[in-house]
PDB file of C-alpha atoms in Angstrom:
ATOM      1  CA  LEU A 141      34.882 183.898  67.498  1.00  0.00           C
ATOM      2  CA  PRO A 142      35.334 183.991  63.672  1.00  0.00           C
ATOM      3  CA  THR A 143      34.263 187.650  63.558  1.00  0.00           C
ATOM      4  CA  LEU A 144      36.593 188.517  66.419  1.00  0.00           C
ATOM      5  CA  THR A 145      39.618 187.140  64.556  1.00  0.00           C
ATOM      6  CA  SER A 146      39.269 189.878  61.936  1.00  0.00           C
ATOM      7  CA  TYR A 147      39.803 192.581  64.545  1.00  0.00           C
ATOM      8  CA  VAL A 148      42.072 191.061  67.179  1.00  0.00           C
ATOM      9  CA  PRO A 149      45.719 189.973  66.813  1.00  0.00           C
ATOM     10  CA  ARG A 150      46.287 186.225  66.392  1.00  0.00           C
ATOM     11  CA  LEU A 151      48.325 186.167  69.612  1.00  0.00           C
ATOM     12  CA  ILE A 152      45.286 187.237  71.636  1.00  0.00           C
ATOM     13  CA  VAL A 153      42.841 185.000  69.758  1.00  0.00           C
ATOM     14  CA  GLN A 154      45.103 181.988  70.298  1.00  0.00           C
ATOM     15  CA  HIS A 155      45.348 182.809  73.995  1.00  0.00           C
ATOM     16  CA  LEU A 156      41.538 182.953  74.259  1.00  0.00           C
ATOM     17  CA  ILE A 157      41.230 179.617  72.457  1.00  0.00           C
ATOM     18  CA  ASP A 158      43.887 177.973  74.640  1.00  0.00           C
ATOM     19  CA  ASP A 159      42.435 179.308  77.912  1.00  0.00           C
ATOM     20  CA  PRO A 160      38.822 180.505  77.492  1.00  0.00           C
ATOM     21  CA  ALA A 161      38.346 180.903  81.263  1.00  0.00           C
ATOM     22  CA  THR A 162      41.141 183.460  81.579  1.00  0.00           C
ATOM     23  CA  ASN A 163      40.461 186.896  83.028  1.00  0.00           C
ATOM     24  CA  VAL A 164      40.980 189.725  80.565  1.00  0.00           C
ATOM     25  CA  PRO A 165      42.691 192.127  80.345  1.00  0.00           C
ATOM     26  CA  ARG A 166      45.815 190.318  81.315  1.00  0.00           C
ATOM     27  CA  ARG A 167      49.506 191.061  81.075  1.00  0.00           C
ATOM     28  CA  GLN A 168      51.817 188.412  79.726  1.00  0.00           C
ATOM     29  CA  ARG A 169      55.556 188.466  79.073  1.00  0.00           C
ATOM     30  CA  CYS A 170      56.880 186.873  75.926  1.00  0.00           C
ATOM     31  CA  GLU A 171      59.966 187.003  73.778  1.00  0.00           C
ATOM     32  CA  SER A 172      58.864 188.588  70.527  1.00  0.00           C
ATOM     33  CA  VAL A 173      60.061 190.604  67.567  1.00  0.00           C
ATOM     34  CA  CYS A 174      58.356 193.912  66.877  1.00  0.00           C
ATOM     35  CA  ILE A 175      58.547 196.433  64.045  1.00  0.00           C
ATOM     36  CA  PHE A 176      56.897 199.814  63.807  1.00  0.00           C
ATOM     37  CA  CYS A 177      55.767 200.874  60.332  1.00  0.00           C
ATOM     38  CA  ASP A 178      54.457 204.244  59.285  1.00  0.00           C
ATOM     39  CA  VAL A 179      53.629 205.939  56.008  1.00  0.00           C
ATOM     40  CA  SER A 180      56.459 208.156  54.745  1.00  0.00           C
ATOM     41  CA  ARG A 181      55.535 211.772  53.981  1.00  0.00           C
ATOM     42  CA  PHE A 182      51.992 211.233  55.276  1.00  0.00           C
ATOM     43  CA  THR A 183      51.436 214.908  56.203  1.00  0.00           C
ATOM     44  CA  MET A 184      52.579 216.054  52.763  1.00  0.00           C
ATOM     45  CA  LEU A 185      50.269 213.489  51.149  1.00  0.00           C
ATOM     46  CA  ALA A 186      47.307 214.641  53.256  1.00  0.00           C
ATOM     47  CA  GLU A 187      47.940 218.281  52.353  1.00  0.00           C
ATOM     48  CA  THR A 188      48.294 217.461  48.638  1.00  0.00           C
ATOM     49  CA  LEU A 189      45.026 215.513  48.566  1.00  0.00           C
ATOM     50  CA  ALA A 190      43.237 218.282  50.462  1.00  0.00           C
ATOM     51  CA  ALA A 191      44.499 220.866  47.967  1.00  0.00           C
ATOM     52  CA  LYS A 192      43.153 218.715  45.106  1.00  0.00           C
ATOM     53  CA  GLY A 193      39.734 218.483  46.772  1.00  0.00           C
ATOM     54  CA  ARG A 194      40.061 214.791  47.629  1.00  0.00           C
ATOM     55  CA  GLY A 195      40.515 215.445  51.370  1.00  0.00           C
ATOM     56  CA  ALA A 196      39.700 212.868  54.017  1.00  0.00           C
ATOM     57  CA  GLU A 197      37.831 210.486  51.699  1.00  0.00           C
ATOM     58  CA  GLY A 198      40.713 210.301  49.235  1.00  0.00           C
ATOM     59  CA  LEU A 199      43.212 209.936  52.039  1.00  0.00           C
ATOM     60  CA  ALA A 200      41.227 207.098  53.662  1.00  0.00           C
ATOM     61  CA  LYS A 201      40.969 205.249  50.344  1.00  0.00           C
ATOM     62  CA  LEU A 202      44.696 205.590  49.706  1.00  0.00           C
ATOM     63  CA  LEU A 203      45.624 204.599  53.258  1.00  0.00           C
ATOM     64  CA  ASN A 204      43.352 201.537  53.135  1.00  0.00           C
ATOM     65  CA  SER A 205      44.974 200.422  49.880  1.00  0.00           C
ATOM     66  CA  TYR A 206      48.445 200.957  51.342  1.00  0.00           C
ATOM     67  CA  PHE A 207      47.632 199.078  54.553  1.00  0.00           C
ATOM     68  CA  GLU A 208      45.966 196.240  52.645  1.00  0.00           C
ATOM     69  CA  GLN A 209      49.189 195.622  50.742  1.00  0.00           C
ATOM     70  CA  MET A 210      51.293 195.965  53.894  1.00  0.00           C
ATOM     71  CA  VAL A 211      49.139 193.465  55.802  1.00  0.00           C
ATOM     72  CA  ARG A 212      49.458 190.975  52.947  1.00  0.00           C
ATOM     73  CA  LEU A 213      53.260 191.291  52.969  1.00  0.00           C
ATOM     74  CA  ILE A 214      53.375 191.065  56.775  1.00  0.00           C
ATOM     75  CA  GLY A 215      51.222 187.932  56.778  1.00  0.00           C
ATOM     76  CA  SER A 216      53.400 186.291  54.129  1.00  0.00           C
ATOM     77  CA  GLU A 217      56.374 186.623  56.504  1.00  0.00           C
ATOM     78  CA  GLY A 218      54.472 185.302  59.534  1.00  0.00           C
ATOM     79  CA  GLY A 219      53.906 188.684  61.166  1.00  0.00           C
ATOM     80  CA  ASP A 220      50.766 189.769  62.974  1.00  0.00           C
ATOM     81  CA  VAL A 221      49.462 193.337  63.011  1.00  0.00           C
ATOM     82  CA  PHE A 222      49.067 194.107  66.689  1.00  0.00           C
ATOM     83  CA  LYS A 223      47.768 197.661  66.417  1.00  0.00           C
ATOM     84  CA  PHE A 224      46.904 200.355  63.880  1.00  0.00           C
ATOM     85  CA  ALA A 225      47.495 203.945  64.958  1.00  0.00           C
ATOM     86  CA  GLY A 226      46.715 206.627  62.378  1.00  0.00           C
ATOM     87  CA  ASP A 227      49.200 206.183  59.540  1.00  0.00           C
ATOM     88  CA  ALA A 228      51.226 203.592  61.459  1.00  0.00           C
ATOM     89  CA  MET A 229      51.063 200.044  62.716  1.00  0.00           C
ATOM     90  CA  ILE A 230      52.825 197.864  65.252  1.00  0.00           C
ATOM     91  CA  VAL A 231      53.658 194.389  63.974  1.00  0.00           C
ATOM     92  CA  LEU A 232      54.681 191.378  66.061  1.00  0.00           C
ATOM     93  CA  TRP A 233      56.324 188.057  65.375  1.00  0.00           C
ATOM     94  CA  PRO A 234      55.145 186.386  68.590  1.00  0.00           C
ATOM     95  CA  PRO A 235      56.502 183.235  70.187  1.00  0.00           C
ATOM     96  CA  GLY A 236      55.687 180.062  68.359  1.00  0.00           C
ATOM     97  CA  ASN A 237      57.528 177.167  66.800  1.00  0.00           C
ATOM     98  CA  GLU A 238      60.357 179.323  65.409  1.00  0.00           C
ATOM     99  CA  GLU A 239      63.440 180.439  67.294  1.00  0.00           C
ATOM    100  CA  LEU A 240      63.842 184.149  68.018  1.00  0.00           C
ATOM    101  CA  VAL A 241      66.655 184.584  65.484  1.00  0.00           C
ATOM    102  CA  LEU A 242      64.448 183.195  62.698  1.00  0.00           C
ATOM    103  CA  ARG A 243      61.561 185.499  63.663  1.00  0.00           C
ATOM    104  CA  LEU A 244      64.008 188.415  63.705  1.00  0.00           C
ATOM    105  CA  ARG A 245      65.212 187.506  60.210  1.00  0.00           C
ATOM    106  CA  ARG A 246      61.600 187.238  58.942  1.00  0.00           C
ATOM    107  CA  ALA A 247      60.754 190.659  60.421  1.00  0.00           C
ATOM    108  CA  ALA A 248      63.782 192.245  58.749  1.00  0.00           C
ATOM    109  CA  GLN A 249      62.924 190.576  55.417  1.00  0.00           C
ATOM    110  CA  CYS A 250      59.378 191.842  55.777  1.00  0.00           C
ATOM    111  CA  ALA A 251      60.521 195.417  56.443  1.00  0.00           C
ATOM    112  CA  VAL A 252      62.742 195.343  53.348  1.00  0.00           C
ATOM    113  CA  ALA A 253      59.953 193.809  51.231  1.00  0.00           C
ATOM    114  CA  ILE A 254      57.504 196.503  52.355  1.00  0.00           C
ATOM    115  CA  GLN A 255      59.945 199.260  51.424  1.00  0.00           C
ATOM    116  CA  GLN A 256      60.816 197.730  48.062  1.00  0.00           C
ATOM    117  CA  TYR A 257      57.265 196.839  47.043  1.00  0.00           C
ATOM    118  CA  LEU A 258      55.390 199.887  48.291  1.00  0.00           C
ATOM    119  CA  ASP A 259      58.015 202.370  47.128  1.00  0.00           C
ATOM    120  CA  SER A 260      57.024 201.632  43.540  1.00  0.00           C
ATOM    121  CA  ALA A 261      53.427 200.459  44.053  1.00  0.00           C
ATOM    122  CA  GLU A 262      50.467 202.066  42.317  1.00  0.00           C
ATOM    123  CA  LEU A 263      48.000 203.006  45.014  1.00  0.00           C
TER     124      LEU A 263
END
């Protein structure tokens, strides 16, 4: 299970811990907050790196650095990366001990923090 937690959202891991006999996959409804994040000007960045001879390897290194910082900021606000998709990610603030309005506020603060921090970050 410890290895699995590195690759699976906390919401799913917690569900497996709470009910290990459950059948998967399984659909579950919950009241959650979700944000979608993607890398601004990603195509332009990819083309620039390719023109400089850094191509896919340089792009992967840069994207990993960018995502590492985003995941740290998301975690500090209680968010959970649900899915990576290319240059984007889906982030959830799932049900828990906090009311929906508080999770919504944390998600908005996180989005602002990501924009402010990564806009000027050295990658």
